[in-house]
Coordinates of C-alpha atoms in Angstrom, one line a residue:
Chain A
M1 CA 63.8 7.0 6.1
K2 CA 64.1 10.7 6.7
L3 CA 62.2 12.0 9.6
S4 CA 60.6 14.8 7.6
W5 CA 59.2 12.3 5.1
R6 CA 57.9 10.1 7.9
R7 CA 56.2 13.1 9.4
G8 CA 54.7 13.9 6.1
V9 CA 53.2 10.4 5.7
G10 CA 52.0 10.6 9.2
G11 CA 50.2 13.9 8.5
A12 CA 48.6 12.5 5.4
L13 CA 47.4 9.4 7.3
T14 CA 46.0 11.5 10.1
S15 CA 44.2 13.9 7.8
L16 CA 42.9 11.0 5.7
T17 CA 41.4 9.2 8.7
G18 CA 40.1 12.5 10.0
L19 CA 38.5 13.1 6.7
A20 CA 36.6 9.8 7.0
A21 CA 35.3 10.8 10.4
L22 CA 34.3 14.2 9.0
L23 CA 32.6 12.5 6.1
I24 CA 30.3 10.6 8.4
V25 CA 29.5 13.7 10.5
A26 CA 28.9 15.6 7.3
L27 CA 26.5 12.9 6.0
L28 CA 24.6 13.0 9.3
A29 CA 24.3 16.8 8.9
V30 CA 23.1 16.4 5.3
I31 CA 20.4 13.9 6.3
F32 CA 19.3 16.1 9.2
L33 CA 19.3 19.4 7.3
D34 CA 17.6 17.9 4.3
V35 CA 14.8 16.4 6.4
V36 CA 14.4 19.5 8.5
R37 CA 14.4 21.9 5.6
G38 CA 11.9 19.7 3.6
G39 CA 9.5 19.1 6.5
I40 CA 9.6 22.0 8.9
G41 CA 7.1 24.0 6.9
T42 CA 4.4 21.3 7.0
V43 CA 4.7 20.2 10.6
S44 CA 2.0 22.0 12.5
W45 CA -0.4 21.3 15.3
R46 CA -3.1 20.4 12.8
F47 CA -0.7 18.0 11.0
L48 CA 0.0 16.2 14.3
T49 CA -3.7 16.0 15.3
E50 CA -5.5 15.2 12.1
P51 CA -5.9 11.9 10.2
P52 CA -4.7 11.8 6.6
S53 CA -7.2 12.9 4.0
D54 CA -7.7 13.1 0.2
G55 CA -6.2 9.6 -0.4
M56 CA -3.2 10.6 1.7
M57 CA -2.5 13.7 -0.3
G58 CA -3.5 15.9 2.6
G59 CA -4.3 16.0 6.3
G60 CA -2.0 14.8 9.1
I61 CA -0.6 11.8 10.8
F62 CA -2.5 11.5 14.1
P63 CA -3.4 7.8 13.6
A64 CA 0.2 7.0 12.8
L65 CA 1.5 8.8 15.8
Y66 CA -1.1 7.1 18.0
G67 CA -0.4 3.7 16.5
T68 CA 3.3 4.1 17.0
A69 CA 2.9 5.1 20.6
A70 CA 0.5 2.3 21.4
L71 CA 2.7 -0.2 19.6
T72 CA 5.8 0.8 21.5
L73 CA 4.0 0.9 24.8
L74 CA 2.8 -2.7 24.4
M75 CA 6.2 -3.7 23.3
T76 CA 7.9 -2.1 26.3
L77 CA 5.4 -3.8 28.7
A78 CA 6.3 -7.2 27.1
V79 CA 10.1 -6.8 26.8
M80 CA 11.1 -5.1 30.0
P81 CA 10.2 -7.8 32.6
V82 CA 11.7 -10.6 30.5
G83 CA 14.8 -8.6 29.5
V84 CA 15.5 -7.3 33.0
L85 CA 15.1 -10.7 34.7
T86 CA 17.3 -12.4 32.1
A87 CA 20.0 -9.8 32.8
V88 CA 19.5 -10.3 36.5
Y89 CA 20.1 -14.1 36.0
L90 CA 23.2 -13.5 34.0
H91 CA 24.7 -11.0 36.4
E92 CA 23.3 -11.9 39.9
Y93 CA 22.3 -15.6 39.8
A94 CA 24.3 -17.5 37.3
P95 CA 27.0 -19.6 38.9
P96 CA 30.5 -18.6 37.6
G97 CA 31.2 -20.3 34.3
S98 CA 27.6 -21.5 34.0
L99 CA 26.8 -23.2 30.8
L100 CA 23.3 -21.7 30.7
A101 CA 24.7 -18.2 31.1
R102 CA 27.2 -18.8 28.2
A103 CA 24.4 -20.2 26.0
V104 CA 22.1 -17.2 26.8
R105 CA 24.9 -14.8 25.9
V106 CA 25.5 -16.5 22.6
A107 CA 21.8 -16.5 21.9
V108 CA 21.5 -12.8 22.7
V109 CA 24.4 -11.8 20.4
N110 CA 22.9 -13.8 17.6
L111 CA 19.4 -12.6 18.3
A112 CA 20.7 -9.0 17.8
G113 CA 22.0 -10.0 14.4
V114 CA 18.9 -11.7 13.0
P115 CA 17.6 -9.5 10.1
S116 CA 14.5 -7.6 11.0
I117 CA 12.5 -9.0 8.1
V118 CA 13.1 -12.5 9.5
F119 CA 11.5 -11.3 12.7
G120 CA 8.5 -10.3 10.6
L121 CA 8.3 -13.8 9.1
F122 CA 8.6 -15.2 12.6
G123 CA 5.7 -13.0 13.8
V124 CA 3.6 -14.3 11.0
G125 CA 4.5 -18.0 11.5
F126 CA 4.6 -18.0 15.3
F127 CA 2.3 -15.3 16.7
I128 CA -0.4 -15.1 14.0
H129 CA -0.7 -18.6 12.7
F130 CA 0.5 -20.7 15.6
V131 CA -0.5 -18.7 18.7
G132 CA -3.4 -16.8 17.1
G133 CA -4.7 -19.9 15.3
S134 CA -4.6 -21.9 18.5
L135 CA -6.4 -19.2 20.4
D136 CA -9.1 -19.0 17.8
R137 CA -9.6 -22.8 17.9
L138 CA -9.5 -22.8 21.7
L139 CA -12.0 -20.0 22.0
G140 CA -14.2 -21.3 19.2
Y141 CA -14.1 -18.3 16.9
Q142 CA -15.6 -19.2 13.5
E143 CA -14.0 -16.3 11.7
L144 CA -10.4 -15.1 12.1
H145 CA -10.2 -13.2 15.4
W146 CA -6.7 -13.7 16.7
A147 CA -5.1 -15.4 13.7
Q148 CA -4.8 -12.2 11.8
P149 CA -2.4 -9.2 11.8
G150 CA -2.9 -7.0 14.9
I151 CA -1.2 -4.6 17.2
L152 CA -0.6 -7.2 19.9
W153 CA 1.3 -9.5 17.5
A154 CA 3.3 -6.6 16.1
S155 CA 4.3 -5.5 19.6
L156 CA 5.3 -9.0 20.6
T157 CA 7.4 -9.4 17.5
L158 CA 9.1 -6.1 18.3
A159 CA 9.6 -7.2 21.9
V160 CA 11.6 -10.2 20.7
L161 CA 13.6 -7.9 18.4
T162 CA 14.5 -5.4 21.2
L163 CA 15.2 -8.1 23.8
P164 CA 19.0 -8.0 23.2
V165 CA 19.0 -4.2 23.7
V166 CA 17.3 -4.5 27.1
I167 CA 19.4 -7.4 28.3
V168 CA 22.7 -5.8 27.3
S169 CA 22.0 -2.4 28.8
T170 CA 20.5 -3.9 32.0
E171 CA 23.5 -6.0 32.5
E172 CA 25.7 -2.9 32.1
A173 CA 23.5 -1.2 34.7
L174 CA 23.8 -4.1 37.2
R175 CA 27.6 -4.1 36.7
A176 CA 27.6 -0.4 37.8
V177 CA 26.1 -1.2 41.2
P178 CA 29.1 -1.6 43.6
L179 CA 29.7 -5.0 45.0
E180 CA 29.9 -3.5 48.5
H181 CA 26.2 -2.6 48.4
R182 CA 25.3 -6.2 47.9
T183 CA 27.6 -7.6 50.5
A184 CA 26.5 -4.9 53.0
S185 CA 22.9 -5.9 52.4
L186 CA 23.6 -9.6 52.7
A187 CA 25.7 -9.0 55.8
L188 CA 22.8 -7.4 57.5
G189 CA 20.8 -10.6 57.0
A190 CA 18.8 -9.7 53.9
T191 CA 18.2 -12.6 51.5
Q192 CA 19.4 -12.5 47.9
S193 CA 16.0 -11.6 46.6
Q194 CA 15.6 -8.8 49.2
T195 CA 19.0 -7.5 48.2
L196 CA 17.9 -7.6 44.6
M197 CA 14.6 -5.8 45.1
R198 CA 15.7 -3.2 47.7
V199 CA 19.4 -2.6 46.8
V200 CA 20.5 -3.8 43.4
L201 CA 17.5 -3.0 41.2
P202 CA 17.0 0.5 42.7
G203 CA 20.7 1.2 42.2
A204 CA 20.5 0.0 38.6
L205 CA 17.3 1.8 37.8
P206 CA 18.7 4.7 35.8
G207 CA 20.6 2.2 33.6
I208 CA 17.6 0.0 33.2
L209 CA 15.6 3.1 32.1
T210 CA 18.3 3.9 29.6
G211 CA 17.8 0.4 28.2
A212 CA 14.0 0.9 28.0
V213 CA 14.4 4.2 26.2
L214 CA 16.9 2.7 23.7
A215 CA 14.6 -0.3 23.1
V216 CA 11.7 2.1 22.5
S217 CA 13.8 4.2 20.1
R218 CA 14.9 1.1 18.2
G219 CA 11.4 -0.5 18.2
A220 CA 9.6 2.7 17.2
G221 CA 11.6 3.0 14.0
E222 CA 11.5 -0.6 12.8
V223 CA 9.2 -1.1 9.8
A224 CA 10.2 -4.5 8.3
P225 CA 8.9 -6.6 11.3
I226 CA 5.5 -5.0 11.3
L227 CA 4.9 -5.0 7.6
F228 CA 2.8 -8.2 7.8
T229 CA 2.1 -8.5 11.6
G230 CA -0.2 -5.5 12.0
A231 CA 0.6 -2.3 10.3
A232 CA -2.1 -0.9 8.0
Y233 CA -1.7 1.0 4.8
F234 CA -4.5 3.5 5.6
L235 CA -6.8 3.3 8.6
P236 CA -8.4 6.5 10.0
D237 CA -9.8 4.6 13.0
L238 CA -7.5 4.3 15.9
P239 CA -6.7 0.8 17.1
H240 CA -9.3 -0.1 19.8
A241 CA -8.5 -3.7 20.5
L242 CA -5.4 -5.9 20.8
N243 CA -6.2 -7.5 17.5
S244 CA -6.8 -4.3 15.6
Q245 CA -4.5 -3.2 12.8
F246 CA -2.9 0.2 13.2
M247 CA -1.1 3.0 11.3
H248 CA 2.6 3.6 12.0
L249 CA 4.9 6.5 11.4
G250 CA 7.7 4.5 9.7
Y251 CA 5.3 2.4 7.6
H252 CA 3.4 5.6 6.7
S253 CA 6.7 7.2 5.5
Y254 CA 7.4 4.1 3.5
V255 CA 4.0 4.2 1.9
L256 CA 4.2 7.9 1.1
A257 CA 7.7 7.5 -0.3
T258 CA 7.1 4.6 -2.6
Q259 CA 3.4 4.3 -3.4
S260 CA 2.2 7.8 -3.9
P261 CA 0.3 8.4 -7.1
D262 CA 1.6 12.0 -7.3
V263 CA 5.1 12.3 -5.9
E264 CA 5.3 16.1 -6.1
A265 CA 2.0 16.5 -4.2
T266 CA 2.9 14.2 -1.4
R267 CA 6.5 15.4 -1.0
P268 CA 5.8 17.9 1.8
L269 CA 3.7 15.4 3.8
L270 CA 6.4 12.8 3.3
Y271 CA 9.2 15.1 4.5
A272 CA 7.1 16.2 7.5
T273 CA 6.3 12.6 8.5
V274 CA 10.0 11.6 8.3
L275 CA 10.9 14.7 10.3
V276 CA 8.5 13.7 13.1
L277 CA 9.9 10.2 13.1
L278 CA 13.5 11.4 13.1
A279 CA 12.8 14.0 15.8
L280 CA 11.1 11.3 17.9
T281 CA 14.1 8.9 17.7
F282 CA 16.6 11.6 18.3
A283 CA 14.7 12.8 21.3
L284 CA 14.6 9.3 22.7
N285 CA 18.3 8.7 22.1
L286 CA 19.1 12.1 23.7
V287 CA 17.1 11.1 26.8
A288 CA 19.1 7.8 27.0
V289 CA 22.4 9.7 26.6
L290 CA 21.4 12.2 29.3
I291 CA 20.2 9.5 31.8
R292 CA 23.4 7.6 31.2
A293 CA 25.7 10.7 31.7
R294 CA 23.9 11.6 34.9
T295 CA 24.3 8.0 36.2
R296 CA 28.0 8.0 35.3
R297 CA 28.5 11.3 37.1
R298 CA 26.7 10.0 40.2
A299 CA 28.6 6.8 40.2
A300 CA 31.9 8.7 39.8
A301 CA 30.9 10.9 42.8
A302 CA 30.1 7.9 44.9
H303 CA 33.5 6.3 44.5
Chain B
M1 CA 23.0 -36.8 60.0
Q2 CA 25.9 -35.1 58.3
G3 CA 28.7 -37.2 59.8
Q4 CA 30.0 -37.9 63.2
G5 CA 32.4 -35.0 63.4
L6 CA 29.6 -32.5 63.2
V7 CA 27.3 -33.9 65.8
G8 CA 27.6 -30.8 68.0
T9 CA 26.7 -28.2 65.4
A10 CA 24.7 -30.3 63.0
A11 CA 22.0 -30.7 65.7
V12 CA 21.4 -27.0 65.7
A13 CA 22.0 -25.9 62.1
P14 CA 19.5 -28.0 60.1
R15 CA 16.6 -27.2 62.6
L16 CA 15.4 -24.0 61.0
S17 CA 12.4 -22.2 62.3
S18 CA 9.4 -22.5 60.0
A19 CA 9.7 -18.8 59.0
A20 CA 13.3 -19.4 57.9
R21 CA 12.3 -22.5 56.0
R22 CA 9.6 -20.6 54.2
R23 CA 12.1 -17.8 53.4
Q24 CA 14.5 -20.4 52.0
L25 CA 11.8 -21.9 49.9
R26 CA 10.8 -18.5 48.6
E27 CA 14.4 -17.7 47.7
K28 CA 14.5 -21.0 45.7
V29 CA 11.3 -20.2 43.9
I30 CA 12.5 -16.7 43.0
A31 CA 15.8 -18.0 41.8
G32 CA 13.9 -20.6 39.8
I33 CA 11.7 -18.1 38.1
I34 CA 14.7 -15.9 37.2
T35 CA 16.6 -18.9 35.8
A36 CA 13.5 -19.9 33.8
M37 CA 13.3 -16.3 32.3
A38 CA 16.9 -16.6 31.2
F39 CA 15.8 -19.3 28.8
T40 CA 13.7 -16.8 26.9
G41 CA 16.5 -15.5 24.8
I42 CA 17.6 -19.0 23.7
A43 CA 13.9 -20.0 23.2
A44 CA 13.4 -16.9 21.0
L45 CA 16.3 -17.8 18.8
V46 CA 15.3 -21.4 18.5
L47 CA 11.6 -20.5 17.9
I48 CA 12.5 -18.1 15.1
L49 CA 14.4 -20.8 13.2
V50 CA 11.8 -23.5 13.9
F51 CA 8.8 -21.4 12.9
V52 CA 10.4 -19.8 9.8
A53 CA 11.7 -23.2 8.7
K54 CA 8.3 -24.8 9.5
E55 CA 6.5 -22.5 7.0
A56 CA 9.2 -23.1 4.5
L57 CA 8.9 -26.9 4.8
G58 CA 5.9 -26.9 2.5
L59 CA 8.4 -26.5 -0.3
F60 CA 9.7 -30.0 0.3
L61 CA 6.5 -31.7 1.5
D62 CA 3.7 -30.4 -0.7
A63 CA 3.6 -32.1 -4.1
E64 CA 2.5 -29.0 -5.9
A65 CA 5.3 -26.9 -4.3
R66 CA 7.8 -29.6 -5.0
H67 CA 7.0 -29.4 -8.6
E68 CA 6.8 -25.7 -8.9
A69 CA 9.8 -24.8 -6.8
S70 CA 12.2 -27.7 -6.8
P71 CA 15.8 -27.0 -5.9
S72 CA 16.8 -27.4 -9.5
K73 CA 14.3 -24.7 -10.5
M74 CA 15.6 -22.5 -7.7
F75 CA 19.3 -22.8 -8.4
L76 CA 19.8 -24.0 -12.0
P77 CA 19.2 -22.2 -15.2
Q78 CA 15.7 -23.0 -16.7
V79 CA 14.4 -22.8 -20.2
V80 CA 11.8 -20.0 -19.8
R81 CA 10.6 -19.8 -23.3
A82 CA 11.0 -22.4 -26.0
G83 CA 13.9 -21.7 -28.4
K84 CA 15.6 -19.3 -25.9
P85 CA 18.7 -20.3 -24.0
P86 CA 18.1 -21.3 -20.4
A87 CA 18.1 -18.4 -18.0
F88 CA 17.7 -17.4 -14.3
V89 CA 14.3 -15.7 -13.9
W90 CA 12.4 -14.7 -10.7
Q91 CA 8.7 -14.3 -11.6
P92 CA 6.9 -16.3 -8.9
V93 CA 3.4 -14.9 -9.7
S94 CA 3.3 -15.3 -13.5
S95 CA 1.0 -18.0 -15.0
V96 CA 4.1 -20.3 -15.1
P97 CA 5.9 -19.4 -11.9
K98 CA 9.7 -19.0 -12.4
V99 CA 11.5 -19.2 -9.1
S100 CA 15.2 -18.9 -9.7
M101 CA 16.9 -17.4 -6.7
I102 CA 20.0 -16.5 -8.6
P103 CA 18.8 -13.0 -9.6
L104 CA 18.1 -12.4 -5.9
F105 CA 21.5 -13.6 -4.8
I106 CA 23.2 -11.5 -7.4
G107 CA 21.1 -8.4 -6.4
T108 CA 21.9 -9.0 -2.7
L109 CA 25.6 -9.5 -3.5
K110 CA 25.7 -6.3 -5.6
T111 CA 24.2 -4.0 -3.1
T112 CA 26.2 -5.6 -0.2
L113 CA 29.4 -5.3 -2.2
V114 CA 28.9 -1.6 -2.9
S115 CA 28.0 -0.9 0.7
M116 CA 31.1 -2.7 2.0
L117 CA 33.4 -0.9 -0.5
V118 CA 32.2 2.4 0.9
A119 CA 31.6 1.5 4.6
V120 CA 34.7 -0.5 5.4
P121 CA 37.3 2.1 4.5
V122 CA 35.3 5.0 5.9
G123 CA 34.3 3.1 9.1
V124 CA 37.7 1.7 9.8
A125 CA 39.5 5.0 9.0
A126 CA 37.1 6.9 11.2
A127 CA 37.6 4.4 14.0
L128 CA 41.4 4.7 13.6
F129 CA 41.2 8.5 13.8
V130 CA 38.9 8.5 16.9
A131 CA 41.0 5.9 18.7
E132 CA 44.5 7.1 17.8
F133 CA 44.7 10.6 16.5
A134 CA 41.8 12.6 17.9
S135 CA 42.3 14.6 21.1
R136 CA 40.2 13.5 24.1
R137 CA 37.7 16.3 23.6
L138 CA 37.3 15.6 19.9
R139 CA 36.8 11.9 20.6
E140 CA 34.1 12.5 23.2
L141 CA 32.4 14.7 20.6
L142 CA 32.9 12.4 17.6
K143 CA 32.0 9.1 19.1
P144 CA 28.4 9.8 20.1
T145 CA 27.8 11.8 17.0
I146 CA 28.8 8.9 14.7
E147 CA 26.9 6.5 16.8
M148 CA 23.8 8.7 16.4
L149 CA 23.8 7.4 12.8
A150 CA 23.0 4.0 14.2
G151 CA 19.9 5.4 15.9
I152 CA 18.3 6.6 12.6
P153 CA 15.5 4.2 11.6
S154 CA 16.4 2.4 8.4
V155 CA 13.2 3.6 6.8
V156 CA 14.6 7.2 7.1
L157 CA 17.9 6.0 5.5
G158 CA 15.9 4.4 2.7
F159 CA 14.1 7.7 2.3
V160 CA 17.4 9.6 2.1
A161 CA 18.7 7.1 -0.5
L162 CA 15.5 7.4 -2.5
M163 CA 15.1 11.2 -2.4
V164 CA 18.7 12.5 -2.1
F165 CA 21.2 9.9 -3.4
A166 CA 19.1 8.8 -6.3
S167 CA 18.6 12.3 -7.6
F168 CA 22.2 13.2 -7.0
M169 CA 23.5 10.1 -8.9
Q170 CA 21.0 10.7 -11.7
D171 CA 22.0 14.3 -12.1
T172 CA 25.8 13.6 -11.8
F173 CA 26.1 10.4 -13.8
G174 CA 22.8 10.1 -15.7
L175 CA 22.5 6.3 -15.0
G176 CA 20.0 4.3 -16.9
S177 CA 17.7 3.5 -14.0
R178 CA 17.2 6.0 -11.3
L179 CA 17.0 3.3 -8.6
N180 CA 19.8 0.8 -8.9
A181 CA 22.4 -1.3 -7.0
L182 CA 24.7 1.7 -6.6
V183 CA 22.1 3.9 -4.9
A184 CA 20.8 1.1 -2.7
G185 CA 24.4 0.2 -1.8
L186 CA 25.2 3.8 -0.8
G187 CA 22.1 3.9 1.3
L188 CA 23.1 0.6 2.9
S189 CA 26.5 1.9 3.7
L190 CA 24.9 4.6 5.9
A191 CA 23.4 1.7 8.0
I192 CA 26.5 -0.3 8.4
V193 CA 29.1 2.4 8.8
P194 CA 28.2 2.9 12.5
V195 CA 28.3 -0.9 13.1
I196 CA 31.8 -1.2 11.6
F197 CA 33.0 2.0 13.3
T198 CA 31.8 1.0 16.8
V199 CA 33.2 -2.5 16.7
A200 CA 36.5 -1.5 15.1
E201 CA 36.9 1.4 17.6
D202 CA 36.3 -1.0 20.5
A203 CA 39.0 -3.3 19.1
L204 CA 41.4 -0.5 18.7
T205 CA 41.0 0.9 22.2
A206 CA 41.4 -2.6 23.6
V207 CA 45.0 -2.6 22.4
P208 CA 47.0 -2.0 25.7
R209 CA 48.8 1.3 26.2
S210 CA 52.1 -0.6 26.7
Y211 CA 52.1 -1.5 23.0
R212 CA 52.0 2.1 22.0
E213 CA 54.4 3.2 24.6
A214 CA 56.9 0.6 23.6
S215 CA 56.6 1.6 19.9
L216 CA 57.0 5.3 20.7
A217 CA 59.9 4.6 23.0
L218 CA 61.7 2.8 20.1
G219 CA 61.4 6.0 18.1
A220 CA 58.4 5.3 15.9
T221 CA 56.1 8.3 15.1
P222 CA 52.5 8.2 16.2
W223 CA 51.2 7.2 12.7
E224 CA 53.8 4.4 12.5
T225 CA 52.6 3.2 15.9
A226 CA 49.0 3.3 14.8
W227 CA 49.7 1.7 11.4
K228 CA 52.3 -0.9 12.3
V229 CA 51.5 -1.8 15.9
V230 CA 47.9 -0.9 16.9
L231 CA 46.2 -1.8 13.7
P232 CA 47.8 -5.3 13.3
A233 CA 47.1 -6.0 17.0
A234 CA 43.5 -5.2 16.6
A235 CA 43.2 -6.8 13.2
P236 CA 40.9 -9.8 14.2
G237 CA 38.6 -7.3 15.9
I238 CA 38.5 -5.1 12.8
L239 CA 37.8 -8.1 10.6
A240 CA 35.0 -9.0 13.0
A241 CA 33.6 -5.5 12.5
C242 CA 33.6 -6.0 8.8
V243 CA 32.0 -9.4 9.0
L244 CA 29.3 -8.0 11.3
G245 CA 28.7 -5.1 8.8
F246 CA 28.5 -7.6 6.0
G247 CA 25.8 -9.6 7.9
R248 CA 23.8 -6.4 8.5
A249 CA 24.0 -5.4 4.9
I250 CA 22.7 -8.8 3.7
G251 CA 19.7 -8.7 6.1
E252 CA 18.8 -5.0 5.9
T253 CA 15.4 -4.6 4.3
M254 CA 13.8 -1.2 4.1
I255 CA 16.7 0.6 2.4
V256 CA 17.0 -1.9 -0.4
L257 CA 13.3 -2.1 -0.7
M258 CA 13.0 1.6 -1.2
A259 CA 16.1 2.4 -3.3
S260 CA 17.1 -0.7 -5.4
G261 CA 14.3 -0.5 -8.0
N262 CA 13.2 -4.0 -7.2
A263 CA 13.8 -5.5 -10.6
A264 CA 15.3 -9.1 -10.6
I265 CA 17.8 -8.5 -13.3
V266 CA 20.8 -10.8 -13.9
S267 CA 23.7 -8.5 -14.9
A268 CA 27.1 -7.3 -13.7
S269 CA 26.3 -3.7 -14.0
L270 CA 25.9 -1.7 -10.8
S271 CA 23.7 0.8 -12.5
D272 CA 20.9 -1.7 -13.2
S273 CA 18.0 -2.1 -10.8
V274 CA 18.3 -5.1 -8.5
R275 CA 16.1 -7.1 -6.2
T276 CA 17.5 -8.4 -3.0
L277 CA 16.5 -11.4 -0.9
S278 CA 15.2 -9.3 2.0
A279 CA 13.3 -6.9 -0.3
T280 CA 11.7 -9.8 -2.0
I281 CA 10.2 -11.0 1.2
A282 CA 9.0 -7.5 2.1
A283 CA 7.5 -6.8 -1.3
E284 CA 5.8 -10.1 -1.9
M285 CA 4.7 -11.4 1.5
G286 CA 1.7 -9.0 1.6
E287 CA -0.1 -10.4 -1.3
V288 CA 0.8 -14.1 -1.1
V289 CA -1.7 -16.9 -0.5
V290 CA -1.0 -18.5 2.9
G291 CA 0.4 -22.0 2.4
S292 CA 1.0 -21.6 -1.4
P293 CA 4.3 -22.6 -2.9
H294 CA 5.1 -18.9 -3.3
Y295 CA 4.5 -18.4 0.5
S296 CA 6.8 -21.3 1.4
L297 CA 9.4 -19.9 -1.0
L298 CA 9.4 -16.6 0.8
F299 CA 9.9 -18.3 4.2
F300 CA 12.7 -20.4 2.6
I301 CA 14.4 -17.1 1.7
G302 CA 13.9 -16.2 5.4
V303 CA 15.7 -19.4 6.4
E304 CA 18.6 -18.5 4.1
L305 CA 18.9 -15.1 5.5
F306 CA 18.8 -16.4 9.1
V307 CA 21.4 -19.0 8.4
F308 CA 23.7 -16.6 6.5
T309 CA 23.6 -14.0 9.3
F310 CA 23.8 -16.5 12.0
L311 CA 27.1 -17.9 10.6
L312 CA 28.5 -14.4 10.1
N313 CA 27.6 -13.5 13.6
M314 CA 29.2 -16.5 15.2
L315 CA 32.3 -15.8 13.1
A316 CA 32.5 -12.2 14.2
N317 CA 31.7 -13.1 17.8
T318 CA 34.6 -15.6 17.9
W319 CA 37.0 -13.2 16.4
T320 CA 36.0 -10.4 18.8
R321 CA 36.4 -12.6 21.8
R322 CA 39.8 -13.9 20.5
V323 CA 41.2 -10.4 20.1
L324 CA 40.0 -9.3 23.5
K325 CA 41.3 -12.4 25.2
R326 CA 44.7 -12.1 23.5
L327 CA 45.1 -8.4 24.2
S328 CA 43.9 -8.6 27.8
G329 CA 46.2 -11.6 28.4
A330 CA 49.2 -9.9 26.8
G331 CA 48.6 -6.5 28.3
A332 CA 48.4 -7.5 31.9

């Protein structure tokens, strides 16, 4: 083959693959621009602080914002201890080649691939009917108290869903703590748990925080798992108890997008709601990226 | 105690002070708690299967459900109306429930196929570009940008498919139904492109430098190196990326719920509305009577989705590990 021909093919292949990368970036830009252009005019302080009104044709999204925040807070409280301790086991305590550690890794990989709607079914079958039903019988409630959709069950369902995110990023954070720190601590006579509490976990803290932020950003946007475990179509009251239903930004976007009686009238509200949701997840992801970059810089400086 | 050779030291070593013994006990308890926590992930996976399957079990135990949704009614053509040829119909809430899963399988297959046809070439090509051709600076800019797509909630992608893609397709091609398999598939591809890109890029960058250097030293151009050396070496990893993307596309719910039109139609046309397995659960679970045959049926679909995606994940996982092992072994 002639060299010029070979160069030509090479150029074509390079530009073709470059075009694919560009296409993805362009799509991202289209999504972002479309949502911003459609929603920016409607987002205002009042929109953020008022409940929906006129059969969801007017008003704001405050209950949805509040519900999303409360939901993700409960989820984080549930998932962080379990996820961090599991990662600590995998990285700090598991004997080399441990069967349990291998099984946990396989489980985590597969947990990450379970469809989100199946988590929703799991929430209904396990948390609402099994746990909630047992609680009701145990506490002697005549009417449904715990065996019904509520914010606690939705948060716990999301906690199971985000567990892999936390485990994987915490393990990465633990890996970044230099081995010398551990051996130095142990050599000074500290026990393994003292080393863990005073040396390893503080060293891994930024990475663990990144994991928490990523879990929040993932959990805050998931709608399928909360469809039947607690999200409400319309509920001007804020959730006041762990078994209350709640409004949710993502679910609210879905409802506005698909079940509006007058699409043209709700369009600005829909765009504004999606814009808030998108801005929230982007902001959270940005925070995660920033923490991670800072940790990397510091780790690089330490070596 | 330990043996005669150790008499001198053994007399000292086991006699710990009570504080030291307490400390040792505490260490054991903490290690125990941490080990117990590690079971949570496994427990979660097992509980998911057990509890979704448990609610689906009614389909096989309950007499009414066994009659209404027998395996033959779910998977074989049924005579729906007298005098008409047997057909596959999903109408679980009509007066005579029709529960054929075939339309749902076809719908899922159609949307998944469209999304794979778009996402695989785009995702793999973008990964090849970022891993092989892009300058370091461009790579550091492109990678997080493309991965940003993975951070967008699927309900937002569904919204984009519904508002932007559907109108665009309608205006450009004038398809019969505004929401159809094509629009849903395009929306889905947005969700799986970042998955395929990330995993494929990881596989490509795992190919040792020595492979590239050897190829270039033999006089191959960079594209020949990328195409004939790097790509084949990373092939199992790229295949794993596609399998993983396939699994995501099958299980993804909100996008297909919003953009597919949700009509359980049996046809080969991509411009017809479709109803997928996941969207069926999402759409019907809200109004179903707990414990009814229809309820068990929806959980049965959940079991199917769980099993499909589980198998695909295991497959992808094995392939990814294999390529990493082979390359790290060969590259050393």
